[in-house]
Coordinates of C-alpha atoms in Angstrom, one line a residue:
X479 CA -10.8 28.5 -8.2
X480 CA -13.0 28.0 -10.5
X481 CA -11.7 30.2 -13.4
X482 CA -8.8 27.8 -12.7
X483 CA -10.2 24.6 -13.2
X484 CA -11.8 25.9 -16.4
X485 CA -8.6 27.0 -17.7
X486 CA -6.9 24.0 -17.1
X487 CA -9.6 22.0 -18.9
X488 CA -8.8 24.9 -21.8
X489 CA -5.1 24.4 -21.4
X490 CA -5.3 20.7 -21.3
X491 CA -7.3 20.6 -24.4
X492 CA -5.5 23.2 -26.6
X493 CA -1.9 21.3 -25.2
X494 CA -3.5 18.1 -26.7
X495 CA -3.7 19.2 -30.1
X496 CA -0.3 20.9 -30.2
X497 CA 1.5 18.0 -28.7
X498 CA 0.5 15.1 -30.3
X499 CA -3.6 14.6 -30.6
X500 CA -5.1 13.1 -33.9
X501 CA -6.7 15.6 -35.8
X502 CA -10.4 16.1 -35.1
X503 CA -12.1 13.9 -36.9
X504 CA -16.2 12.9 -38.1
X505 CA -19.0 12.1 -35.9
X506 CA -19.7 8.8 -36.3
X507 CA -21.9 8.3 -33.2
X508 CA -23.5 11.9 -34.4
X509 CA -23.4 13.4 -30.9
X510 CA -22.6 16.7 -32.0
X511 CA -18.6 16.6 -30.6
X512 CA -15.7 15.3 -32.9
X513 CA -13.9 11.9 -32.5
X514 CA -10.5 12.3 -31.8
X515 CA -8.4 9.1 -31.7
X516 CA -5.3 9.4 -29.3
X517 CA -2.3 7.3 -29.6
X518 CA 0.3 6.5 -26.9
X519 CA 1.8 10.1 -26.7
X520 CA 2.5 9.9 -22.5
X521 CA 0.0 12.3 -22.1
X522 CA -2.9 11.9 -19.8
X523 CA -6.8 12.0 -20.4
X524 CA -10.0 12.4 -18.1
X525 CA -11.9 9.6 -19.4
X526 CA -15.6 10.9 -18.4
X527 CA -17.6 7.9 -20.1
X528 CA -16.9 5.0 -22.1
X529 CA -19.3 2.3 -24.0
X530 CA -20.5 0.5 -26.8
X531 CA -23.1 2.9 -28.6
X532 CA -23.9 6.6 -28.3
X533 CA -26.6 6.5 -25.3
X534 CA -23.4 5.3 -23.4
X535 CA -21.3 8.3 -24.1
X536 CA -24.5 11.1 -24.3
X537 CA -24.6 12.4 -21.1
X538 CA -21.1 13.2 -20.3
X539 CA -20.6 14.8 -23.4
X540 CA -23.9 16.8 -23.0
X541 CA -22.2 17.8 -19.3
X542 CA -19.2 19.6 -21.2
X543 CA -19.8 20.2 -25.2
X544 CA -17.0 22.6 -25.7
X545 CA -14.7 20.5 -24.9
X546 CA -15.3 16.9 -24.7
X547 CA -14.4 14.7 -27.8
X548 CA -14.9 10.8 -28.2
X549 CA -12.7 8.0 -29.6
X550 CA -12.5 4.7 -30.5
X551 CA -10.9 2.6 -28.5
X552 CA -9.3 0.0 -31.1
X553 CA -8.1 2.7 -32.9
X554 CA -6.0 4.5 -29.7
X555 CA -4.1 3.5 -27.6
X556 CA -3.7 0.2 -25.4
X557 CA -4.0 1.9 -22.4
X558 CA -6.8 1.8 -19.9
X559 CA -9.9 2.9 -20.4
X560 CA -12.0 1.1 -17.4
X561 CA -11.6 1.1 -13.5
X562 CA -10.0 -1.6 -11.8
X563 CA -8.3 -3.0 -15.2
X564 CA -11.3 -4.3 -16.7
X565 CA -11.6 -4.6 -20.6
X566 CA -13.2 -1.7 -22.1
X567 CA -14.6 -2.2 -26.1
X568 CA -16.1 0.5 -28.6
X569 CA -15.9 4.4 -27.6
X570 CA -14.3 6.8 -25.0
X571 CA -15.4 10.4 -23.9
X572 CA -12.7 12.4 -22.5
X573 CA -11.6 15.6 -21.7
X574 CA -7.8 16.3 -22.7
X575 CA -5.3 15.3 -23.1
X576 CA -3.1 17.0 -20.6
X577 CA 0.3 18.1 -20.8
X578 CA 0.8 16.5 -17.0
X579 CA -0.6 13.6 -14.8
X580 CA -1.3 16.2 -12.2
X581 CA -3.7 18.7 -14.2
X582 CA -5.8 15.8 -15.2
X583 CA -5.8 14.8 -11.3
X584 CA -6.9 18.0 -10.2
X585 CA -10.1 18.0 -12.7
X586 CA -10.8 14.7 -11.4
X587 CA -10.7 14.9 -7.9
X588 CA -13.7 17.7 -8.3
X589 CA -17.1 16.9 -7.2
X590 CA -17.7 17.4 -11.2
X591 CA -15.8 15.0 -11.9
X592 CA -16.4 12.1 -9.0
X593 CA -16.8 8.7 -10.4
X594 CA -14.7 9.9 -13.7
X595 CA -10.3 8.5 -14.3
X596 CA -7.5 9.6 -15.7
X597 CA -5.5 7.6 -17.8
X598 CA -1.9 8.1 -18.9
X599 CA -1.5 7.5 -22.5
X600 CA 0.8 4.5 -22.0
X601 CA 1.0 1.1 -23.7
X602 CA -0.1 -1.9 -21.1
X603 CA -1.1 0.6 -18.5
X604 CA -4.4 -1.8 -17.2
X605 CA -4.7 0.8 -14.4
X606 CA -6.1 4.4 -14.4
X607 CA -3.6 6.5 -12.6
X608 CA -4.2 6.9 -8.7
X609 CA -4.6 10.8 -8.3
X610 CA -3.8 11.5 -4.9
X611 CA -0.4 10.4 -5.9
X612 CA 0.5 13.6 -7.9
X613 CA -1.3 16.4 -6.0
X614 CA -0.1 17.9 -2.8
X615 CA -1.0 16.3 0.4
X616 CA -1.6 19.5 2.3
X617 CA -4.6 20.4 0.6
X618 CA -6.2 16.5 1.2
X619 CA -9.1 17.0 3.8
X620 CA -9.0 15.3 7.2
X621 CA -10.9 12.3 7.3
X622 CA -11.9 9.9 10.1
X623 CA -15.3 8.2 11.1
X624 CA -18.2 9.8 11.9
X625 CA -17.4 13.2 10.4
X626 CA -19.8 14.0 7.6
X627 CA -19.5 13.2 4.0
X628 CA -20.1 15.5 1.5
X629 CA -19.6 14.3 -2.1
X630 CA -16.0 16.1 -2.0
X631 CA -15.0 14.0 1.0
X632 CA -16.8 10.6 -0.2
X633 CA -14.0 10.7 -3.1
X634 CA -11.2 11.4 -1.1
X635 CA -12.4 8.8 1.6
X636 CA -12.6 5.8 -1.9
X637 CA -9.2 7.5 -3.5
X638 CA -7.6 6.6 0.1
X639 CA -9.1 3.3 0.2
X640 CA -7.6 2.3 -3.0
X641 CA -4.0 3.4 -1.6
X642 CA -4.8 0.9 1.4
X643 CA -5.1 -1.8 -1.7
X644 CA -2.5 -0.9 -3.6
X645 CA -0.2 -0.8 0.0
X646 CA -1.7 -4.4 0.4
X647 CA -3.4 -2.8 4.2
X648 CA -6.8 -3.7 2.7
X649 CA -8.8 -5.7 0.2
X650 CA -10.0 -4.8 -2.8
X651 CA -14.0 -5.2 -2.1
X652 CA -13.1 -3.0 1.1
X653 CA -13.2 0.6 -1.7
X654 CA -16.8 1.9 -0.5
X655 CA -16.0 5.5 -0.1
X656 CA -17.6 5.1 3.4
X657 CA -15.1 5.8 6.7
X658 CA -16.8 2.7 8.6
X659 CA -15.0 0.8 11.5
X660 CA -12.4 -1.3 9.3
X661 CA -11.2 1.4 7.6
X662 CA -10.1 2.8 11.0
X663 CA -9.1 0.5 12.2
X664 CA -7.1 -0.3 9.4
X665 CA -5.4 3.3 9.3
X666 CA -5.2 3.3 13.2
X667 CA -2.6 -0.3 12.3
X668 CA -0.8 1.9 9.5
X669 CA -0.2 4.6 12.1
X670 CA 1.0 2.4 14.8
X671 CA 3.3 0.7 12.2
X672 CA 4.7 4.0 11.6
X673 CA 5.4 5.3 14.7
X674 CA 2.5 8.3 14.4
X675 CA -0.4 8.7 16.7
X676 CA -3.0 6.0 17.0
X677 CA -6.2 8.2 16.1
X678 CA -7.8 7.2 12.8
X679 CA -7.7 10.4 11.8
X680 CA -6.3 10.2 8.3
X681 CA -4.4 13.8 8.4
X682 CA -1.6 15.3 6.8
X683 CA 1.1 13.1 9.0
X684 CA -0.8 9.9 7.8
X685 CA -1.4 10.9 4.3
X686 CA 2.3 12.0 3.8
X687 CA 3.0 8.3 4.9
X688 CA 0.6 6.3 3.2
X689 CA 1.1 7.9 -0.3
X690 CA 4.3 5.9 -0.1
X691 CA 3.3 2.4 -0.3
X692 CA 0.3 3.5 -1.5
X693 CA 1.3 5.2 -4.8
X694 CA 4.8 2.2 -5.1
X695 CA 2.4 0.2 -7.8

């Protein structure tokens, strides 16, 4: 699994320059990894840091040096490049770009990676791109409340959260990445809308059914 993930980060990165990255480029913010502007090609990045001077950017690309570059953000795309579609101004790490939405995704849902978006190389996008809508369902671990959270499970419990926003089930301030009481009870509503059992449980019946209102947007 993990020989894997590493080759995909390889793949992802070597796909990048052959389809479309900007040549590597200086150092400007001397933090020993190339700046790499990347233009609205459709392909998708794992945006690992983002800021407005070098301290900002130094510890994700101290995390992965053989692979992460930076950019500028005026000078690539107009995509997004923040979490919930706030303006973002000066530099981007990244790993990438990725050939597909769903290689990115699997990087990013990794405990390595928790806290970290992917971003389709779009114009307009003001969104990063919800993850759990491009993997397989199958392999999404069965949540409900009380059960005990790992950091694996805390980022699947906040990814499902933000499909019960996007479906309109909950609010936005409601994304904690904790499985407390409204989130059940939210789900258990979903489930009785849908004909399935009333449990909480957020299993692979339930996810199968929320990832379509939940990845519409």
């Amino acid at each position: 699994m993990a020989l894997s993930a590493t080759l995909g980060v390889v793949g992802g990165v070597v796909s990048g320059h052959l389809l479309g990255g900007a040549p590597a480029g200086p150092d400007p913010l001397g933090l020993g990894v190339s700046m790499v502007n990347q233009q609205c090609t459709g392909q998708s990045l794992l945006v690992t840091a983002w800021g407005a001077t070098d301290t900002s950017l130094t510890s994700a690309v101290a995390e992965n040096p053989d692979h992460t570059h930076y950019l500028r953000i005026a000078s690539s795309c107009n995509t997004a490049w923040r979490q919930n579609g706030l303006a973002a101004v000066g530099y981007a790490a990244y790993l990438g770009p990725y050939g597909s939405v769903g290689q990115a995704c699997e990087q990013r849902m990794t405990v390595a990676h928790r806290g970290d978006m992917v971003t389709r190389l779009q114009a307009g996008n003001t969104q990063p791109v919800q993850c759990l809508c491009y993997l397989d369902y199958t392999t999404f671990p069965t949540l409900r409340q009380g059960m005990t959270v790992t950091a694996r499970i805390g980022i699947y419990v906040r990814a499902m959260q933000k499909l019960l926003v996007t479906a309109k089930l909950s609010p936005p301030e409601a994304v904690t990445g904790l499985y407390d009481a409204a989130t059940m009870q939210r789900i258990e509503a979903f489930q009785a809308a849908k004909g399935l059992p009333q449990n909480g449980y957020v299993d692979g019946p339930t996810w199968h059914q929320l990832l379509g209102p939940g990845c519409a947007a």
